Every structure is written in structure tokens, then in C-alpha cells.
mmCIF file of C-alpha atoms in Angstrom:
data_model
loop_
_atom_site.group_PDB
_atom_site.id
_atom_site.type_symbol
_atom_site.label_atom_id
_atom_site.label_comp_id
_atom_site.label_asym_id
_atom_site.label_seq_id
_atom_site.Cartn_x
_atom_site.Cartn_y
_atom_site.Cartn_z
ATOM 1 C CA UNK A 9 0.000 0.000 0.000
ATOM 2 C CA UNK A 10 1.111 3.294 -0.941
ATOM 3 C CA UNK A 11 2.408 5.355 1.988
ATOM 4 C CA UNK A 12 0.512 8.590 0.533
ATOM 5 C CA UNK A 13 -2.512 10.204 1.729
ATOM 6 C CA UNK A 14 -5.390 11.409 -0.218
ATOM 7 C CA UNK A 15 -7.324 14.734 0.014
ATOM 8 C CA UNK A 16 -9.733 16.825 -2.087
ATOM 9 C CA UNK A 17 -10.235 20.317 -2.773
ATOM 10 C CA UNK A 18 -12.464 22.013 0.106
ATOM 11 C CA UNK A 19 -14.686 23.028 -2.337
ATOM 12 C CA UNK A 20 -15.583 20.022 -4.045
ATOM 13 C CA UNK A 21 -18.265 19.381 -1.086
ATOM 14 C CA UNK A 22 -19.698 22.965 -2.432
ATOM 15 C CA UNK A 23 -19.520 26.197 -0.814
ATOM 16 C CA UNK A 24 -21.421 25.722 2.690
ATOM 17 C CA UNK A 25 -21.535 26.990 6.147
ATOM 18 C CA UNK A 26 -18.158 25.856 8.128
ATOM 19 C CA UNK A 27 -20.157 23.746 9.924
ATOM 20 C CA UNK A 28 -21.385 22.066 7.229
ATOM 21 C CA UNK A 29 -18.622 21.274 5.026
ATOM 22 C CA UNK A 30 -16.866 20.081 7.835
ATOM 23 C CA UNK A 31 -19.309 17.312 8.956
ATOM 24 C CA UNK A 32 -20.021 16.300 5.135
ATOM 25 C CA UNK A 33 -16.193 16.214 4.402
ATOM 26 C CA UNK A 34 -15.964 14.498 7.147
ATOM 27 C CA UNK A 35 -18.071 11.658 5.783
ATOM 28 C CA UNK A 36 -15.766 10.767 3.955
ATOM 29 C CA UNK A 37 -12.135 9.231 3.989
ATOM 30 C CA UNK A 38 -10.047 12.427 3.425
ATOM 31 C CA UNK A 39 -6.993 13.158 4.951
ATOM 32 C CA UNK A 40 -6.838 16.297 4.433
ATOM 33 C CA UNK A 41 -8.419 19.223 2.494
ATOM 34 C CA UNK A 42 -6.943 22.139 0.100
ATOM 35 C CA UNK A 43 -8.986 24.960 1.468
ATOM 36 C CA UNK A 44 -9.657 27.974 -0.824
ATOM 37 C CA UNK A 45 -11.624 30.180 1.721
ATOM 38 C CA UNK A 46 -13.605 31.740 -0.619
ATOM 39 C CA UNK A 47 -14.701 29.332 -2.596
ATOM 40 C CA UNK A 48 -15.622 26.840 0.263
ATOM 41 C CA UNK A 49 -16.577 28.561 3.700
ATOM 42 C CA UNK A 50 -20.117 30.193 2.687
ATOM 43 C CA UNK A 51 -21.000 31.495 6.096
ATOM 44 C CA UNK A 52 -17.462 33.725 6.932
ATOM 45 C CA UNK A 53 -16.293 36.951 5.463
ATOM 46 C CA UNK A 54 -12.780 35.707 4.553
ATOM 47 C CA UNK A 55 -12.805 38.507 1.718
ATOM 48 C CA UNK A 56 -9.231 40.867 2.150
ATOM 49 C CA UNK A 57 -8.158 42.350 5.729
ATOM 50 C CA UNK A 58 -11.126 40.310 7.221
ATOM 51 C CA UNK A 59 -8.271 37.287 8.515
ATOM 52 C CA UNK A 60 -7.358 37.575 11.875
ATOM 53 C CA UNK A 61 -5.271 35.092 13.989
ATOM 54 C CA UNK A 62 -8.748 34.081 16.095
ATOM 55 C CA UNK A 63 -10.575 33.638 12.797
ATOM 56 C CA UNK A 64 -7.723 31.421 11.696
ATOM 57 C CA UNK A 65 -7.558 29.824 14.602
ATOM 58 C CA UNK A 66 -11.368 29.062 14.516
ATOM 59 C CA UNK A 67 -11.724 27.649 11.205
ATOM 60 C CA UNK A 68 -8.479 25.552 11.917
ATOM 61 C CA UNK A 69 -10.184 24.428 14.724
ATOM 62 C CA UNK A 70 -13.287 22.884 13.401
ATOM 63 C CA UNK A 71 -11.662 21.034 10.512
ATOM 64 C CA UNK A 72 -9.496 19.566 12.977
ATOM 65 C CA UNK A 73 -12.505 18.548 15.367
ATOM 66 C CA UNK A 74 -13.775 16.716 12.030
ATOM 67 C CA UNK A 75 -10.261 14.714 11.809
ATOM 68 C CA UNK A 76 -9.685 16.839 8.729
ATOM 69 C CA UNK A 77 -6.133 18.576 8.082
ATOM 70 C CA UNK A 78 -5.760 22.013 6.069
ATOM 71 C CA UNK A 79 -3.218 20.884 4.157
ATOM 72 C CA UNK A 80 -2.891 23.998 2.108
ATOM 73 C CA UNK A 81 -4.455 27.094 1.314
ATOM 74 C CA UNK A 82 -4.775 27.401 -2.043
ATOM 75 C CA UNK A 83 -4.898 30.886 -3.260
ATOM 76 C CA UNK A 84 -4.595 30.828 -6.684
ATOM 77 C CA UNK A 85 -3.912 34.285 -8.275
ATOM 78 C CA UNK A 86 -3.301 35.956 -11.044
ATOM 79 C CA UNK A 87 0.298 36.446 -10.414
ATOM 80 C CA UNK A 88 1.375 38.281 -13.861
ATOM 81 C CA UNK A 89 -2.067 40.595 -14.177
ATOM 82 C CA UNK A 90 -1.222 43.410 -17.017
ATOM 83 C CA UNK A 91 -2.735 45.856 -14.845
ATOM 84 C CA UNK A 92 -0.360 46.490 -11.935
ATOM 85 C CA UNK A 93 -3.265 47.544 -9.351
ATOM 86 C CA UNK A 94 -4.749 44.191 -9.840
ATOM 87 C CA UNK A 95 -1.849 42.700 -9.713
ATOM 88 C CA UNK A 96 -0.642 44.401 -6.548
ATOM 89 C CA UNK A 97 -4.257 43.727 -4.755
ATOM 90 C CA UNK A 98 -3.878 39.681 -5.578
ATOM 91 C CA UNK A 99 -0.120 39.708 -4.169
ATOM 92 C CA UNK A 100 -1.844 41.237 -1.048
ATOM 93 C CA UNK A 101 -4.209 38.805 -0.902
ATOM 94 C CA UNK A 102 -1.732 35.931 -1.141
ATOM 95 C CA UNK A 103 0.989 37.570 1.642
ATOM 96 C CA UNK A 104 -2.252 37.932 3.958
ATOM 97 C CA UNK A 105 -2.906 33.818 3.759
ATOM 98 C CA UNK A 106 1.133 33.549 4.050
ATOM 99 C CA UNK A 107 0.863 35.548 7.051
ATOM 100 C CA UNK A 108 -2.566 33.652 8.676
ATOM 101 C CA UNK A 109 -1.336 29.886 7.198
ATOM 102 C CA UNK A 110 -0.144 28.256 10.627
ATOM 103 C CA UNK A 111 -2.990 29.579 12.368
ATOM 104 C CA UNK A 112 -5.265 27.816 10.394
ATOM 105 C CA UNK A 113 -2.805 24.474 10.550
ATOM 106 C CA UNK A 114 -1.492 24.964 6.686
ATOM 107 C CA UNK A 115 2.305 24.782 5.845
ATOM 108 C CA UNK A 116 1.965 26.130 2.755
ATOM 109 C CA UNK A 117 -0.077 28.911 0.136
ATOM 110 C CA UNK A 118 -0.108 27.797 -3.119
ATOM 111 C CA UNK A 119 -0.971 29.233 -6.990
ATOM 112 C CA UNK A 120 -0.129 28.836 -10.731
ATOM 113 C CA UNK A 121 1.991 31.410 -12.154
ATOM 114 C CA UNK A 122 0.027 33.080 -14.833
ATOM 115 C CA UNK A 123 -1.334 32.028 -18.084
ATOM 116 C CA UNK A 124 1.932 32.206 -21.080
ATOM 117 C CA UNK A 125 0.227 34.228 -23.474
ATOM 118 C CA UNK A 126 -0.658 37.026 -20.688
ATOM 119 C CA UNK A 127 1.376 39.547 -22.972
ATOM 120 C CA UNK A 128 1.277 38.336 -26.424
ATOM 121 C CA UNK A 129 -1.348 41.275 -27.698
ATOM 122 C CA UNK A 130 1.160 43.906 -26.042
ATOM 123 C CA UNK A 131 4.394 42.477 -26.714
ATOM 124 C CA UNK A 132 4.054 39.591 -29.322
ATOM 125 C CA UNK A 133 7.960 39.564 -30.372
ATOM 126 C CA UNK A 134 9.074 39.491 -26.023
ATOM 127 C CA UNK A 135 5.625 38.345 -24.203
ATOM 128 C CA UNK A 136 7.174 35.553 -22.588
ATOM 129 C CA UNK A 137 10.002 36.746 -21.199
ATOM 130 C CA UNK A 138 7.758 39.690 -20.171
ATOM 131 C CA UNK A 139 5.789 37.140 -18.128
ATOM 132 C CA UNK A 140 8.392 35.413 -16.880
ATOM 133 C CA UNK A 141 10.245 38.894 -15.497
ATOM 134 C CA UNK A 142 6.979 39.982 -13.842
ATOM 135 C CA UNK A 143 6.647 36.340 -12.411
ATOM 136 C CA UNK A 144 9.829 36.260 -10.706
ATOM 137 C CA UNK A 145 9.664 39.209 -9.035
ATOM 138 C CA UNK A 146 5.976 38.354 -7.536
ATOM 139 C CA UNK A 147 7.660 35.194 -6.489
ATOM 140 C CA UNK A 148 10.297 37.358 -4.775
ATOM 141 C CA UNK A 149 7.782 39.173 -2.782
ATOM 142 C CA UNK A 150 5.769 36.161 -1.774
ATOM 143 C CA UNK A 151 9.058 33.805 -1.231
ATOM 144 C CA UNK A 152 10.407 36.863 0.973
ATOM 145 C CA UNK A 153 6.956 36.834 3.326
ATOM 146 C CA UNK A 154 7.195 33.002 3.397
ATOM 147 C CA UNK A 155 10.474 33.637 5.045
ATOM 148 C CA UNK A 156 8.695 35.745 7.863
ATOM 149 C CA UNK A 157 6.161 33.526 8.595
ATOM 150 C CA UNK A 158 7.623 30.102 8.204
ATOM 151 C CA UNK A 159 5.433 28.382 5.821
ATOM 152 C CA UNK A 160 6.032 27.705 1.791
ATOM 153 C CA UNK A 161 4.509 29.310 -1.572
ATOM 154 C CA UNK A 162 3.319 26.562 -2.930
ATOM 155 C CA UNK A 163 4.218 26.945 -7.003
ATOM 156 C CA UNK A 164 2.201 24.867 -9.710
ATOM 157 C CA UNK A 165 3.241 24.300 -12.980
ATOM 158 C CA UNK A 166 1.048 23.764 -16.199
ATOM 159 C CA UNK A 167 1.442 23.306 -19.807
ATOM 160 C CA UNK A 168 -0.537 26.691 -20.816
ATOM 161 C CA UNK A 169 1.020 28.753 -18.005
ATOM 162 C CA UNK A 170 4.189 30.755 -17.373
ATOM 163 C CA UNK A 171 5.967 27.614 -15.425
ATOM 164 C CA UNK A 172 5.251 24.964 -18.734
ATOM 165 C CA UNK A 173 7.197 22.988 -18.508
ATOM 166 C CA UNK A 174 9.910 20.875 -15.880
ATOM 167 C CA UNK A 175 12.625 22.678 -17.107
ATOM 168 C CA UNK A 176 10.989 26.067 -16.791
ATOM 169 C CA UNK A 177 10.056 24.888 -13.283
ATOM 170 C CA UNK A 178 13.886 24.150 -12.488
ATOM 171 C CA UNK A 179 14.661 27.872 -14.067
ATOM 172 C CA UNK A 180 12.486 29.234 -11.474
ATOM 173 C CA UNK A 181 13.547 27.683 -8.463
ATOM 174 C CA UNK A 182 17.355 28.376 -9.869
ATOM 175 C CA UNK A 183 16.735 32.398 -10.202
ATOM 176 C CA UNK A 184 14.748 32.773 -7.063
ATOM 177 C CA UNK A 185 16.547 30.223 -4.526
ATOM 178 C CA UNK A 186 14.501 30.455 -1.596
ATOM 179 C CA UNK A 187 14.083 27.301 0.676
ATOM 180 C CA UNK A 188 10.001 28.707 1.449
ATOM 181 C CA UNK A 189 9.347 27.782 -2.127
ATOM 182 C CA UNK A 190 8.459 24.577 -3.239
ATOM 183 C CA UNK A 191 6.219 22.747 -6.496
ATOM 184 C CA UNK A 192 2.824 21.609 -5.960
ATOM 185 C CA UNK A 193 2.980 18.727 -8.726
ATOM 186 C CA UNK A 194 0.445 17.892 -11.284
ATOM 187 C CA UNK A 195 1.374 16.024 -13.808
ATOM 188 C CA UNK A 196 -1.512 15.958 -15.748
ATOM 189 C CA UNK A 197 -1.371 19.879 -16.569
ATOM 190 C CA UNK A 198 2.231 19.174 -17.256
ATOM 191 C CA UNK A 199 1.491 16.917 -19.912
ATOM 192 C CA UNK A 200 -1.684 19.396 -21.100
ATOM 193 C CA UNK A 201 -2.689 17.156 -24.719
ATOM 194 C CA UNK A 202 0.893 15.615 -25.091
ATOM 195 C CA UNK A 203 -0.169 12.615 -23.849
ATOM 196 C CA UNK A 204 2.621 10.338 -25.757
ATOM 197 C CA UNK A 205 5.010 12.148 -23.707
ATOM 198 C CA UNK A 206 3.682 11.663 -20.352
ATOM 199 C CA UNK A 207 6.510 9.662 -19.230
ATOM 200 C CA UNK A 208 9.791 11.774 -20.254
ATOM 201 C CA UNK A 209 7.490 14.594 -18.650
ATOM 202 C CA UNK A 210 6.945 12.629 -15.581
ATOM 203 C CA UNK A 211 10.701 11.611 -15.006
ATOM 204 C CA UNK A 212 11.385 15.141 -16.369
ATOM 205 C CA UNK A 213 10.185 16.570 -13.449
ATOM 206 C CA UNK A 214 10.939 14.304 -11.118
ATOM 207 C CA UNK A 215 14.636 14.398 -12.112
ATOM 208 C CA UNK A 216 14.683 18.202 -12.421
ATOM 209 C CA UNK A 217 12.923 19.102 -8.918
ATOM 210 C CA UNK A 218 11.737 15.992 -7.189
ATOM 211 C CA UNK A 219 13.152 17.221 -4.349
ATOM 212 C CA UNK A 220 11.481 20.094 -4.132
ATOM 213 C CA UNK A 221 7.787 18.564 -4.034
ATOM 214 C CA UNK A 222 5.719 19.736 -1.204
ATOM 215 C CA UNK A 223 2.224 18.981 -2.523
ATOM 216 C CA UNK A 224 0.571 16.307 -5.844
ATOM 217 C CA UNK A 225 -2.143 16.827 -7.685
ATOM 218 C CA UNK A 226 -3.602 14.253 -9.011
ATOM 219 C CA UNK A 227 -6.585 13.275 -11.796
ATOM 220 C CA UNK A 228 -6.615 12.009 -15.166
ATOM 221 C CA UNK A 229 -6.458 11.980 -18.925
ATOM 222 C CA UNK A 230 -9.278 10.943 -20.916
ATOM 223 C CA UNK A 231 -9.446 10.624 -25.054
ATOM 224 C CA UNK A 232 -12.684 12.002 -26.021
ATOM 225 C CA UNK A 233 -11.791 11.725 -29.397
ATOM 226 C CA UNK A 234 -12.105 15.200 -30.410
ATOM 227 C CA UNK A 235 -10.235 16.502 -27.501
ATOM 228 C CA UNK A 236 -8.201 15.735 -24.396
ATOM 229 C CA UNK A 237 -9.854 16.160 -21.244
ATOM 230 C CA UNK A 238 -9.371 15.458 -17.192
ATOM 231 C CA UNK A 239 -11.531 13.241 -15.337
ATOM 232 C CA UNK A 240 -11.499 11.331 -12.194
ATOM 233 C CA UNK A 241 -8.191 9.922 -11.089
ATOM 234 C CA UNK A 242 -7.448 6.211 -11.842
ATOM 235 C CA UNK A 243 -9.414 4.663 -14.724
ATOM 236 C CA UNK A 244 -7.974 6.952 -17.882
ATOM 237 C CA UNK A 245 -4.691 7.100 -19.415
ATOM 238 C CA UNK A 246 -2.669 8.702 -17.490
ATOM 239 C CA UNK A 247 0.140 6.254 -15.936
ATOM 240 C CA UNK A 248 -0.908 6.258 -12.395
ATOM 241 C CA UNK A 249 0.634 3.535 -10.500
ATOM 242 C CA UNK A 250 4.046 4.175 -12.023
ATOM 243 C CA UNK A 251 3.539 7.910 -11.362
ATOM 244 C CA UNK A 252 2.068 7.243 -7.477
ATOM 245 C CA UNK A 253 5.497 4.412 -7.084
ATOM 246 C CA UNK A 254 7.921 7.207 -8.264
ATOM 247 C CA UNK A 255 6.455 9.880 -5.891
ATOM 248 C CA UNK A 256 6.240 7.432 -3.058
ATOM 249 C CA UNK A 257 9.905 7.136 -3.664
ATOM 250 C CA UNK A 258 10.629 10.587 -3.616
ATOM 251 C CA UNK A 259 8.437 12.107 -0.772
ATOM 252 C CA UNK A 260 7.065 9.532 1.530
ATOM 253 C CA UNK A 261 3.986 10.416 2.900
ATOM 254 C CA UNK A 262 3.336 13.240 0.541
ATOM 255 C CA UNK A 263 -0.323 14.591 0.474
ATOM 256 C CA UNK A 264 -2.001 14.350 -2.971
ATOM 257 C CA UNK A 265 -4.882 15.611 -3.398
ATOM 258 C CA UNK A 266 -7.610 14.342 -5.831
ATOM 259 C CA UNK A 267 -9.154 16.478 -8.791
ATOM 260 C CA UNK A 268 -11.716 16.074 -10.973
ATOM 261 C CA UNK A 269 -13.223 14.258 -8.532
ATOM 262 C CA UNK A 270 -17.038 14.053 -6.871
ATOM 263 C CA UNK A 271 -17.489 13.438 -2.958
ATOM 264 C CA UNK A 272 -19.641 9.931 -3.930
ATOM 265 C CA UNK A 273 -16.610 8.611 -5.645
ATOM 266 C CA UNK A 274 -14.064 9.888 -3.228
ATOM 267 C CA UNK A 275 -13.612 6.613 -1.054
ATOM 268 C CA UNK A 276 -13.845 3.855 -3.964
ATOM 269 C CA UNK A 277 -10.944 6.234 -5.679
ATOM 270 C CA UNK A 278 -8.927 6.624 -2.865
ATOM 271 C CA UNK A 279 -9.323 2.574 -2.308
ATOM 272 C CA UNK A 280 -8.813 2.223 -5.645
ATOM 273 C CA UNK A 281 -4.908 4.155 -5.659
ATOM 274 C CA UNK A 282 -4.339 2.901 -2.221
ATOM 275 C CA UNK A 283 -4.750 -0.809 -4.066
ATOM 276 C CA UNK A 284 -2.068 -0.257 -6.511
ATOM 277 C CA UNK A 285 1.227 -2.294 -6.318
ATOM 278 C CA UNK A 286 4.628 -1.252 -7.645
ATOM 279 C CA UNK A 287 4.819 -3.538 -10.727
#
């Protein structure tokens, strides 16, 4: 059996009163949850300059009378917005969570980096490397309150996105070498539709920044025929058991938590991964 626990996004049991989502979560056989405040809590202004450490504390404190870890607050922004003011406002909203994380029992923040073509309309001949510049110095900012606070950023890669690719993952973690940062892993946006490539793209990354894995992802590729598209984790085409044996080797223990995914399916998935042998 795979020494790896499973989780789900906070929000996949809806957005409900905190009472709520923490008895149906805890219905279930999660480990732990990926709590995006927002988009889960219903009852709770957790809106901008509303956290506090009591609030924190508070909302920590029910999910862990439900025998349900935060495992990570995920605050995905829009790290690369054209417009600066937005920009600045989502970095704000990300260094509050940094700042609030181990009151509400998470180690780690976590968000993608920013979709590649953000500046191709304004600057088709240098939009990349536009994106990429105005990445790493968010990731300065955010790595730098880490620091304070003791927790991680929590940086996911994905085939559309600024981080693409394994080796533009490596870059990153070479030009901003802070030990707060570390790569929330999902291979499937990694592979996006190259699906024939999943496994140099798997050992890719592993190779590259295994190391450096704080948090999985997992779900699945399906064929539709006409396009490419994720599903529940386990029964497409996406190599799971060699992927699940290779991060067991890696990190030990790891929390991954399952996408694509509805609560009534939750426990025969998680049996199902737990069942899988190294071949």
C-alpha cells in the first residue's frame, strides 16, 4: 500500500456553512483538504483584511474537530495581471494567507503562475520573457513573506502557463533560490494534450525538482476523441501507479490531493490508488 494520503479540494463538497462542510467532508475518507476560503466557507467573510489570527484559529479548529487537516491554502492568483493595481491587490491577498497559514494548521499557500500568453497582444515579439520577469519578481515578494512567517509558496506548474514545462520549473527555483518555495505537482497539466510524452514529462520533473515537491495533484487523462480532457483519477490514461510508485519514492507520505473528482466517488478512488502495487 502506498504510503501517501489522499485529500480533495475544500470546495468540491460545495460552498457551505463551516459547519457544514466540515461534517459532510468528514463523511468521507479524506486526509486532508486544500482549502480555498472563498470558494468553500459560505457562512465567513474571509474577503481581504477580514483574517485575523482568532478567525484562523477558529476555522483551523473545526476542521481539525472533524479529523480533517488544512493541508494547504490554495490561493490561486493571477500572479502576472497586465494591470499592476490588480496585480498588486492579488499579491496582497496571497501575503495575507502567508501571514494567517499556521494559524489555520497549513504549511503552505499555493498558486499557478500566470497564463503564457498574458502579454502576447502587447508584446508579441518578447511576451514571454515579459511574463516570466513579472513572475519572478511576484515570487520574490511572496518567497520573501514566506520567510517571515515560516510556511512555503506553494508553485504549480502547467502546460498553458508561465511555469510549462519541468525545465521552466527548475529555471524558477534556480533564479529565485529560496528554501520557502516549493512545487505543488500535477502532472496531468504538465502533460496538457501531449499525452505520448507523459513519461519523459513525468521523469522530467521528477529528475529536475523531485526534491522540491511539497504537494501532488492528481486526476486524469481521458481521449474524447475530439479533444483531451481530465476526469477522475485512476481509470484513464494517465500512468498512475508508475507515477504514485515514483512519488512514493521521492516524498514519503506526501499529500495528494484528488481532482476532478465528486465526494460519492471519493472513497472507492482513494481505495482504488491505495490498491495499486509497484509492478
Amino acid at each position: 500500500m502506498f504510503l501517501i494520503r489522499f485529500g480533495t479540494l475544500a470546495h468540491t463538497a460545495g460552498c457551505l456553512p463551516l459547519h457544514t462542510l466540515t461534517s459532510t467532508l468528514q463523511a468521507h475518507d479524506i486526509d486532508f483538504v486544500q482549502l480555498a476560503l472563498t470558494k468553500a466557507i459560505q457562512d465567513i467573510d474571509t474577503s481581504p483584511g477580514k483574517l485575523s489570527p482568532g478567525l484562523a484559529n477558529y476555522i483551523g479548529e473545526q476542521f481539525d474537530k472533524a479529523g480533517i487537516r488544512i493541508g494547504v491554502l490554495g490561493c490561486y492568483i493571477d500572479p502576472i495581471h497586465p494591470d499592476p493595481a490588480v496585480r498588486r491587490a492579488e499579491i496582497n491577498r496571497f501575503k495575507e494567507q502567508l501571514r494567517y497559514a499556521k494559524q489555520f494548521g497549513a504549511p503552505m499557500v499555493a498558486t499557478e503562475s500566470g497564463g503564457l500568453n498574458t502579454y502576447q497582444a502587447s508584446a508579441p515579439e518578447h511576451y514571454e520573457e515579459i511574463g516570466w520577469q513579472t513572475f519572478k519578481a511576484t515570487l520574490e515578494e511572496l518567497a520573501e513573506e514566506a520567510e517571515k512567517w515560516g510556511v512555503f509558496v506553494g508553485i504549480e506548474g502547467v502546460s498553458t502557463h508561465t511555469l510549462a514545462t519541468p525545465a521552466h520549473m527548475r529555471r524558477i527555483l534556480d533564479e529565485v533560490p529560496s528554501s520557502s518555495i516549493g512545487v505543488v505537482f500535477d502532472p496531468c497539466n504538465l502533460i496538457g494534450e501531449d499525452l505520448h510524452r507523459q513519461d519523459e514529462i513525468v521523469d522530467s520533473a521528477f529528475n529536475l525538482f523531485g526534491d522540491r515537491i511539497i504537494l501532488a495533484h492528481l486526476k486524469d487523462i481521458y481521449d474524447d476523441g475530439d479533444i483531451i480532457r481530465h476526469g477522475v483519477p485512476g481509470r484513464g490514461l494517465f500512468h498512475t501507479a508508475d507515477f504514485l510508485n515514483k512519488l512514493q519514492a521521492y516524498k514519503p507520505m506526501i499529500d495528494v490531493s484528488l481532482e476532478e473528482i465528486t465526494l460519492p466517488v471519493f472513497n472507492e478512488t482513494a481505495a482504488l490508488l491505495h490498491s495499486l502495487r509497484s509492478s
